[in-house]
Short mmCIF file of C-alpha atoms and ligand atoms in Angstrom, two decimals:
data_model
loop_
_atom_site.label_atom_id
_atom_site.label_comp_id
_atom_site.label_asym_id
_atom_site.label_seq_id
_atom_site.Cartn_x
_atom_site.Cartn_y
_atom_site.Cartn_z
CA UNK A 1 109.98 -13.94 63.02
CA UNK A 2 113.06 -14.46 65.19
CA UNK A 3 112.13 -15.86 68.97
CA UNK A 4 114.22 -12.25 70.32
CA UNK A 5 111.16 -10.51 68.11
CA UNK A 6 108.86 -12.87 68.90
CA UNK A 7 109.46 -12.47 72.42
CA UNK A 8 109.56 -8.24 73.19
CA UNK A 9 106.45 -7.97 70.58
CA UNK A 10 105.38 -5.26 73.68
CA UNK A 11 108.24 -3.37 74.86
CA UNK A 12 107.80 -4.56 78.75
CA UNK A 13 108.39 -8.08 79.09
CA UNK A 14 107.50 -9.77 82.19
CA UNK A 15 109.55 -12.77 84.13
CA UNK A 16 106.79 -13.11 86.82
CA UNK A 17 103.02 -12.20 87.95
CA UNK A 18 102.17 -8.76 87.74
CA UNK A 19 99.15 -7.08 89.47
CA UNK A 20 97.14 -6.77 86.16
CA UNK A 21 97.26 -10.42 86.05
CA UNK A 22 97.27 -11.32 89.66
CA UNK A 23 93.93 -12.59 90.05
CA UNK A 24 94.25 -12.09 93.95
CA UNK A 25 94.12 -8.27 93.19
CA UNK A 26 91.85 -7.62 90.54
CA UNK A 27 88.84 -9.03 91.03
CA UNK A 28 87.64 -8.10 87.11
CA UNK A 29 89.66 -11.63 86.80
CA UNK A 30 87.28 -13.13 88.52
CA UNK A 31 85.82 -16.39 87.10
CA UNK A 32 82.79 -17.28 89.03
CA UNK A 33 80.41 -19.57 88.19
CA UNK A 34 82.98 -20.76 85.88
CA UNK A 35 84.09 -24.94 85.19
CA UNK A 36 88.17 -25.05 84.08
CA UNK A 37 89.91 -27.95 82.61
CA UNK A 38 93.38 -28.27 83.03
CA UNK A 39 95.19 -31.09 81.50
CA UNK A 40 98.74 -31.55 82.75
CA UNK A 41 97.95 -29.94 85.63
CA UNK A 42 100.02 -32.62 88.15
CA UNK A 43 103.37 -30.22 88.40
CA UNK A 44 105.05 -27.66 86.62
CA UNK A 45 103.69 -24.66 84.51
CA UNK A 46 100.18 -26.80 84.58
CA UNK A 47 100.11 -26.36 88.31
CA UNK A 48 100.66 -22.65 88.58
CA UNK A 49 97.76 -22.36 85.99
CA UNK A 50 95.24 -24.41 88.23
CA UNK A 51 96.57 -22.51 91.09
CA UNK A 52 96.12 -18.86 89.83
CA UNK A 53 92.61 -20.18 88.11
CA UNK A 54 91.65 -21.86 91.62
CA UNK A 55 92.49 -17.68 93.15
CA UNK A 56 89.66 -16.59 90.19
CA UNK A 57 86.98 -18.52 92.18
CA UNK A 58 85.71 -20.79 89.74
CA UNK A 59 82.77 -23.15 90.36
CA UNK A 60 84.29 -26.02 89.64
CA UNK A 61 88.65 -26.88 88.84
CA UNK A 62 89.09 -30.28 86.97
CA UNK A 63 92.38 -31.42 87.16
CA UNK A 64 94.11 -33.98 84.25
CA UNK A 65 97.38 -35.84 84.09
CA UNK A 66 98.40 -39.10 84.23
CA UNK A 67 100.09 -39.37 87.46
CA UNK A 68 97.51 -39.64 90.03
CA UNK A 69 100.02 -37.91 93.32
CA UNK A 70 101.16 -35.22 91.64
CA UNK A 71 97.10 -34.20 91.45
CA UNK A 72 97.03 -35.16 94.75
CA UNK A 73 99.99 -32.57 95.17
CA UNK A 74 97.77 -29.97 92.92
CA UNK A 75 95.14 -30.25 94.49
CA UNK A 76 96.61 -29.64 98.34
CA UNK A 77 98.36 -26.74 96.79
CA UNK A 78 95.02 -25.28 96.55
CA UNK A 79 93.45 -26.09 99.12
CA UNK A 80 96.50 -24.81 101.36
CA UNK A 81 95.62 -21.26 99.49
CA UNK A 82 93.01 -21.27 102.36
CA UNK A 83 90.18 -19.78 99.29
CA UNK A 84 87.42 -18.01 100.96
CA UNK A 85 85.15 -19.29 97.90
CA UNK A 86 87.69 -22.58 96.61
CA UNK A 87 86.64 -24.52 93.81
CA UNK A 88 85.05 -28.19 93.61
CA UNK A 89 88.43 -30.11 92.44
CA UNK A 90 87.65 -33.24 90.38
CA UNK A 91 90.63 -35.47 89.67
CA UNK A 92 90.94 -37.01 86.44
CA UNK A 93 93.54 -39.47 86.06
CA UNK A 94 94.00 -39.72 82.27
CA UNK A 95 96.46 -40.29 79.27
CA UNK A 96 95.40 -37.78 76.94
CA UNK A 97 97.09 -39.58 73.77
CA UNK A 98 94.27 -42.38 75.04
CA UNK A 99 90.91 -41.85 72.71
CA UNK A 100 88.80 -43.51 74.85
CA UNK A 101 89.73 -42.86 77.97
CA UNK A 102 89.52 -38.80 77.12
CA UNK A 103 86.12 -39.81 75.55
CA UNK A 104 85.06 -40.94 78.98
CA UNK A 105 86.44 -38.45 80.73
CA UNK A 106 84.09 -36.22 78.59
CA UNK A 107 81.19 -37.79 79.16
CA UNK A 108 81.69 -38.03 83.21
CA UNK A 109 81.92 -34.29 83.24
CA UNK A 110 79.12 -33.69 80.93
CA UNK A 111 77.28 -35.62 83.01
CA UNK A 112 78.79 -34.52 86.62
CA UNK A 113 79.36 -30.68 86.19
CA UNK A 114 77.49 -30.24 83.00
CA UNK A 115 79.38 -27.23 81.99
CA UNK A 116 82.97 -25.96 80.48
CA UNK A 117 83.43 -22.71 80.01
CA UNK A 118 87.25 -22.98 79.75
CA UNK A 119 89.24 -25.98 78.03
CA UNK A 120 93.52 -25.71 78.54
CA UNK A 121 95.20 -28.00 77.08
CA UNK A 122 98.51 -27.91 78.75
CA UNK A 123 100.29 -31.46 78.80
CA UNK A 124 103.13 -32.00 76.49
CA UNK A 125 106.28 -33.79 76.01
CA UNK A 126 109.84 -32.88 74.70
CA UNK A 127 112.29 -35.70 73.98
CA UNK A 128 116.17 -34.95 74.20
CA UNK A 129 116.91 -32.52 71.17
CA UNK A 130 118.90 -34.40 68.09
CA UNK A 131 118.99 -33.88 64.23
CA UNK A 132 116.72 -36.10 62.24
CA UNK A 133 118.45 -39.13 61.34
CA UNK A 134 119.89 -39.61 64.53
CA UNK A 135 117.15 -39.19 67.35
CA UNK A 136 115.14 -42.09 68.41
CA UNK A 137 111.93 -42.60 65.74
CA UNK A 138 109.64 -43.63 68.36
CA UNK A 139 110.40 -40.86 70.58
CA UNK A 140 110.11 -38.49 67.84
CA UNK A 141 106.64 -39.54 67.06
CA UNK A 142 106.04 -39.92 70.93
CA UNK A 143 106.19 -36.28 70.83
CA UNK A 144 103.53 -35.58 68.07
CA UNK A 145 101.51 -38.21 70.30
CA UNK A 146 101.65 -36.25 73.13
CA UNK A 147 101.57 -32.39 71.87
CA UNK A 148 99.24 -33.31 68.94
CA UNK A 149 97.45 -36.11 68.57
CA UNK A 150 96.65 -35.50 71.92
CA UNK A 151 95.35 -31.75 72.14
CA UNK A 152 93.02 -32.85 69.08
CA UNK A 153 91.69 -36.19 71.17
CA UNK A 154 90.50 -33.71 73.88
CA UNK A 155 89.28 -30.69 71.45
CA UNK A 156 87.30 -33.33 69.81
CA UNK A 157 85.81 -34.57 72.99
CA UNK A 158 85.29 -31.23 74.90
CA UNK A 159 83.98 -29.15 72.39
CA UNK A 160 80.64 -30.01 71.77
CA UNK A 161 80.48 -29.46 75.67
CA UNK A 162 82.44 -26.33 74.90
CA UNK A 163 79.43 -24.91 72.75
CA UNK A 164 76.46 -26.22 74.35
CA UNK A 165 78.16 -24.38 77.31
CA UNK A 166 78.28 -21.48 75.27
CA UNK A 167 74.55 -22.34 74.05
CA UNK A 168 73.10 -22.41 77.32
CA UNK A 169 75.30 -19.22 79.26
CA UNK A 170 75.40 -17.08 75.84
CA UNK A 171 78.86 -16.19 77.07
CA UNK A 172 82.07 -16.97 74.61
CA UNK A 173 83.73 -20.13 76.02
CA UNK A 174 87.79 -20.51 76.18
CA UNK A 175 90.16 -22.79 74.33
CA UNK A 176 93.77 -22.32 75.39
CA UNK A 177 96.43 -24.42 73.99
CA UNK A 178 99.69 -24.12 74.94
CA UNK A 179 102.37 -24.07 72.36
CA UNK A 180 105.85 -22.83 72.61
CA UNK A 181 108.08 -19.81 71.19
CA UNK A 182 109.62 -23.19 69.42
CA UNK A 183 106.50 -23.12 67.21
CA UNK A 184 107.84 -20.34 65.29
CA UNK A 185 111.47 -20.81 65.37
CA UNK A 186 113.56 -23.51 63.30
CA UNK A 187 116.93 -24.88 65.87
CA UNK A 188 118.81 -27.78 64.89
CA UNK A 189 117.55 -30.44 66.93
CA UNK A 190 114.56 -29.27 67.85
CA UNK A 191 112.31 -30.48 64.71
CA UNK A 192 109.86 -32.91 66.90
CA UNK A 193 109.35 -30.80 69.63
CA UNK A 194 108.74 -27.49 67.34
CA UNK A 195 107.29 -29.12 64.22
CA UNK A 196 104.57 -30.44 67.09
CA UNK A 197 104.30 -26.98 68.78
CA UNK A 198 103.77 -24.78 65.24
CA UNK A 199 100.83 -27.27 64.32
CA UNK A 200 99.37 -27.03 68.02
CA UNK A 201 98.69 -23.31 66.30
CA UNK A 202 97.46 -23.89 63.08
CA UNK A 203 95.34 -26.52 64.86
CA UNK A 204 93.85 -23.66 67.17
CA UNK A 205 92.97 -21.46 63.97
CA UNK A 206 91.60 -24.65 62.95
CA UNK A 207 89.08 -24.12 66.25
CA UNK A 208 88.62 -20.82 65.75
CA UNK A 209 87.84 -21.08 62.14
CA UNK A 210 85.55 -24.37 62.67
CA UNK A 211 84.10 -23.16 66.21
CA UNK A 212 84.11 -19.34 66.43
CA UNK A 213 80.75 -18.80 65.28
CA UNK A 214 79.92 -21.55 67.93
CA UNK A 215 80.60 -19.05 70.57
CA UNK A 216 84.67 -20.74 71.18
CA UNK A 217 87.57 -18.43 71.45
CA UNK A 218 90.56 -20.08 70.76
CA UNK A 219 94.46 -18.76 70.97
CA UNK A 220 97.45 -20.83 71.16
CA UNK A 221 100.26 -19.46 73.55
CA UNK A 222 103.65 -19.38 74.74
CA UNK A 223 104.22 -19.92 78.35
CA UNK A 224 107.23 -18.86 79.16
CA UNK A 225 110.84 -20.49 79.78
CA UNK A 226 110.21 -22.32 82.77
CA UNK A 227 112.66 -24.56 84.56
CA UNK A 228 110.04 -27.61 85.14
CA UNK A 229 110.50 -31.49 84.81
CA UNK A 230 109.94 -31.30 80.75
CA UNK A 231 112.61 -28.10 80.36
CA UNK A 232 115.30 -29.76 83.05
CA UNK A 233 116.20 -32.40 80.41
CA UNK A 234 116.56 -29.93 76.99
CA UNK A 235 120.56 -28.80 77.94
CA UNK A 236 119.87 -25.99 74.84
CA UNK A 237 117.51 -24.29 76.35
CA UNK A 238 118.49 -24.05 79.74
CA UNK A 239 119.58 -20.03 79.63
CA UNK A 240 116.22 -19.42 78.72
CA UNK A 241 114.57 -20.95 81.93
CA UNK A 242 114.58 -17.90 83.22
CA UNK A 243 110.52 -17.10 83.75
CA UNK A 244 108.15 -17.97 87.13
CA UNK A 245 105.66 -20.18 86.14
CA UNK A 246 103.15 -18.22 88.11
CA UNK A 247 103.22 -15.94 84.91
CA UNK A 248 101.89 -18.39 82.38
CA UNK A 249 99.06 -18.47 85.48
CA UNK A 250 98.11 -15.03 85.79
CA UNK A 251 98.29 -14.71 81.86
CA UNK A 252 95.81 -17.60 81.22
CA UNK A 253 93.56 -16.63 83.71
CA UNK A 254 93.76 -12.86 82.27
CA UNK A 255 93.19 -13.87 78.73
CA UNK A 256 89.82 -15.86 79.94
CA UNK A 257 88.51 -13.23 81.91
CA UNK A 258 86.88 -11.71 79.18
CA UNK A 259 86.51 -11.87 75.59
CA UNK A 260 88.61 -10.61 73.71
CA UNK A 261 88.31 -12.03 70.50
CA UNK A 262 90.78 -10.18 68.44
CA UNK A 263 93.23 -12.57 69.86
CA UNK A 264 90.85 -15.63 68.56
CA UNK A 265 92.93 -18.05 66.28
CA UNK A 266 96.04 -16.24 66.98
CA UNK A 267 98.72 -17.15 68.80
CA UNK A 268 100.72 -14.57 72.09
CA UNK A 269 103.39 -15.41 74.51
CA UNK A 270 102.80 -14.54 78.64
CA UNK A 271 105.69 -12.86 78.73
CA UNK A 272 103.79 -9.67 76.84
CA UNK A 273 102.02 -6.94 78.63
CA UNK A 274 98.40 -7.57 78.73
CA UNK A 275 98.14 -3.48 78.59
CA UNK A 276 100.19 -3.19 76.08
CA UNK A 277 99.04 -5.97 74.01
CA UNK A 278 95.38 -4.40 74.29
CA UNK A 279 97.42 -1.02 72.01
CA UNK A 280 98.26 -2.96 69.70
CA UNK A 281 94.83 -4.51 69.25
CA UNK A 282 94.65 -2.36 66.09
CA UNK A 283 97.67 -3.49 64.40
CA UNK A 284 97.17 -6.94 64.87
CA UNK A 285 93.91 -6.92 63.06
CA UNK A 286 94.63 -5.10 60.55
CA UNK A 287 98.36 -6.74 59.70
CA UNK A 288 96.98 -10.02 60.45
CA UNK A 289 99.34 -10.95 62.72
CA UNK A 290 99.99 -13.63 65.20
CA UNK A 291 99.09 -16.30 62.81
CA UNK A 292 100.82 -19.28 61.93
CA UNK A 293 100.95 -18.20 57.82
CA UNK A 294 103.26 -18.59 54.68
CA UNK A 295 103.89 -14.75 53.94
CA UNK A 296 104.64 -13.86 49.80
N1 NAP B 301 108.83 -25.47 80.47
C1 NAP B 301 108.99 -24.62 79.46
O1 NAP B 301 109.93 -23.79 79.45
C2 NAP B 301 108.03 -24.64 78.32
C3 NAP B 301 108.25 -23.73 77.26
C4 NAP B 301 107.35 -23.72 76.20
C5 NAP B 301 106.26 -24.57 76.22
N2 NAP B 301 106.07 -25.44 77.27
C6 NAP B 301 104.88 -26.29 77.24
O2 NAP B 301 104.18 -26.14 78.48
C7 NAP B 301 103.42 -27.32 78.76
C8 NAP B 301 103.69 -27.77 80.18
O3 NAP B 301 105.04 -28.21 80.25
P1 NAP B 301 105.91 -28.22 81.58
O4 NAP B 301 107.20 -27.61 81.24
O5 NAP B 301 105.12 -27.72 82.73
O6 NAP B 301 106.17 -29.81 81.72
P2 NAP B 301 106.08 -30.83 82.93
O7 NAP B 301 106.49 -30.18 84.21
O8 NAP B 301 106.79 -32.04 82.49
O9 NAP B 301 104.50 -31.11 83.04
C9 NAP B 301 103.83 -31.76 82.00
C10 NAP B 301 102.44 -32.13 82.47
O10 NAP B 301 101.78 -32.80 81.39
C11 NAP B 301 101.33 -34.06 81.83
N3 NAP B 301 101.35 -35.02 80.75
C12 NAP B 301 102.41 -35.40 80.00
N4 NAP B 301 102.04 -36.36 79.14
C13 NAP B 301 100.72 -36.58 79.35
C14 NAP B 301 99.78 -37.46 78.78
N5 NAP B 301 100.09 -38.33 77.81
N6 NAP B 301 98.49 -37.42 79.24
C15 NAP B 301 98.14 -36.55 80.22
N7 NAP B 301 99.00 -35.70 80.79
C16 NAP B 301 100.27 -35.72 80.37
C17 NAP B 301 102.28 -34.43 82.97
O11 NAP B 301 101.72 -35.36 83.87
P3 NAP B 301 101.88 -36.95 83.75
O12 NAP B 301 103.29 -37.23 83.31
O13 NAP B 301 101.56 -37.41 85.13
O14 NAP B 301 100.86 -37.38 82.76
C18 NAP B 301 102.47 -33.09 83.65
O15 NAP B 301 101.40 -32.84 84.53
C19 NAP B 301 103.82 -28.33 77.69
O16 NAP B 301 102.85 -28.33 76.67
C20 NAP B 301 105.14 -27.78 77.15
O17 NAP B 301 105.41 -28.20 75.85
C21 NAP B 301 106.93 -25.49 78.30
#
């Protein structure tokens, strides 16, 4: 698939939040009662996703990064939204590539909150683009640290509170990891970032496959070109920084909202339209599409 396919797979693109996934309009977005993990949620498209999820009136907004102000920041962003129902914000100040600080972290909101109903697993890394031999080895592998090893660190802690969330509620739980339109394309350059970013799917079939019967719903997901502190420093990409990064919000918060679990395992990009995407339900399933496979 070429990234132009890739990304006009519905024939409206979007650049920014649109009332279907403006969770200030339509209140079938709503997310009460809900608990929402955000890792990398201190600044950039991580923000706008605990923003637009804090709008869905969630019971409880937990907040992950390393950097301990920019939650700070996060979390006055939201309460400056002035939320007639706002969320209880917990703080956790972690290094997801750290095993057992994320198993901690786990077990304080198993104990604390005693409920997820909707894991994102936002934070990644991008070192500066350069062919293989040259690039810097530790950086490269800093990058599978980040965008791998550390989405499976927290799958494998969260999801047994993932399920025995979905054991006790009966309703699906969420999984959203975010890849990249780099998962499925192959730049010169770009083979740490996208190598990272196209397991990051396979990894959420892995969930889906492993999980699904477990009551998880997992999809992997592009979220948009967005000009943020990761982005600034790629100087290939920087045409393509083009999207708000209140659209990767309004998308995740959409694609939570209720089940949908055609889209389980499979990976979309927040630039679609959610209406249209719902069309083509029927294709997908039946072509099998949106799944990180080797076609013959
Ligand atoms: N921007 C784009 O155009 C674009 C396009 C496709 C995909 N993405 C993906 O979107 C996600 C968000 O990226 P962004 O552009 O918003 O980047 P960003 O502005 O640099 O934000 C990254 C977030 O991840 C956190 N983070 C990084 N390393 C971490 C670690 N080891 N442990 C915990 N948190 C960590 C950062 O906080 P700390 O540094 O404080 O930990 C920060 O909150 C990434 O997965 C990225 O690959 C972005």
């Amino acid at each position: 698939m070429t990234r132009n396919a890739a990304l006009t797979f519905t024939p409206t693109i979007h650049k920014d939040i649109y009332p279907a996934i403006n969770p200030t309009i339509q209140p079938s977005l709503s997310h009460s009662g809900r608990s929402i993990l955000v890792t990398g949620a201190g600044r950039g498209i991580g923000r706008s996703i605990a923003l637009r999820y804090a709008e869905a009136s969630p019971s409880t907004l937990i907040l992950a990064a390393r950097t301990s102000s920019e939650l700070d920041v996060t979390e006055a962003e939201i309460l400056a939204l002035n939320l007639t129902s706002p969320p209880t914000i917990v703080k956790l100040v972690l290094d997801v590539t750290d095993g057992k600080a994320v198993a901690r972290a786990a077990s304080t909101i198993k104990n604390d909150i005693g409920r997820l109903d909707v894991l994102i697993n936002n934070a990644g890394y991008s070192p500066e683009w350069a062919p293989i031999a040259d690039g810097d080895p530790e950086d490269y592998w800093r990058t599978w640290e980040v965008n791998l090893k550390g989405v499976y660190l927290v799958l494998h802690a969260f999801l047994p509170l993932l399920t025995e969330t979905h054991e006790k509620t009966g309703a699906l739980v969420h999984v959203l990891n975010v890849s990249s339109i780099g998962a499925i394309v192959c730049i010169a350059g770009a083979s740490a970032y996208e190598t990272s970013k196209l397991a990051v799917v396979r990894l959420t079939q892995f969930v889906q496959t492993e999980y699904g019967a477990k009551g998880v719903l997992a999809t992997s997901v592009h979220p948009g070109g967005v000009l943020t502190e990761l982005s600034r420093n790629v100087k290939e990409i920087q045409p393509f920084l083009t999207d708000s990064p209140n659209l990767a919000g309004g998308f995740f918060v959409w694609l939570t909202s209720q089940p949908r679990t055609w889209l389980g395992g499979r990976f979309v990009s927040v630039a679609w339209d959610v209406e249209e995407l719902e069309s083509k339900k029927d294709e997908i399933v039946e072509g099998d599409k949106l799944k990180a496979d080797v076609r013959f």
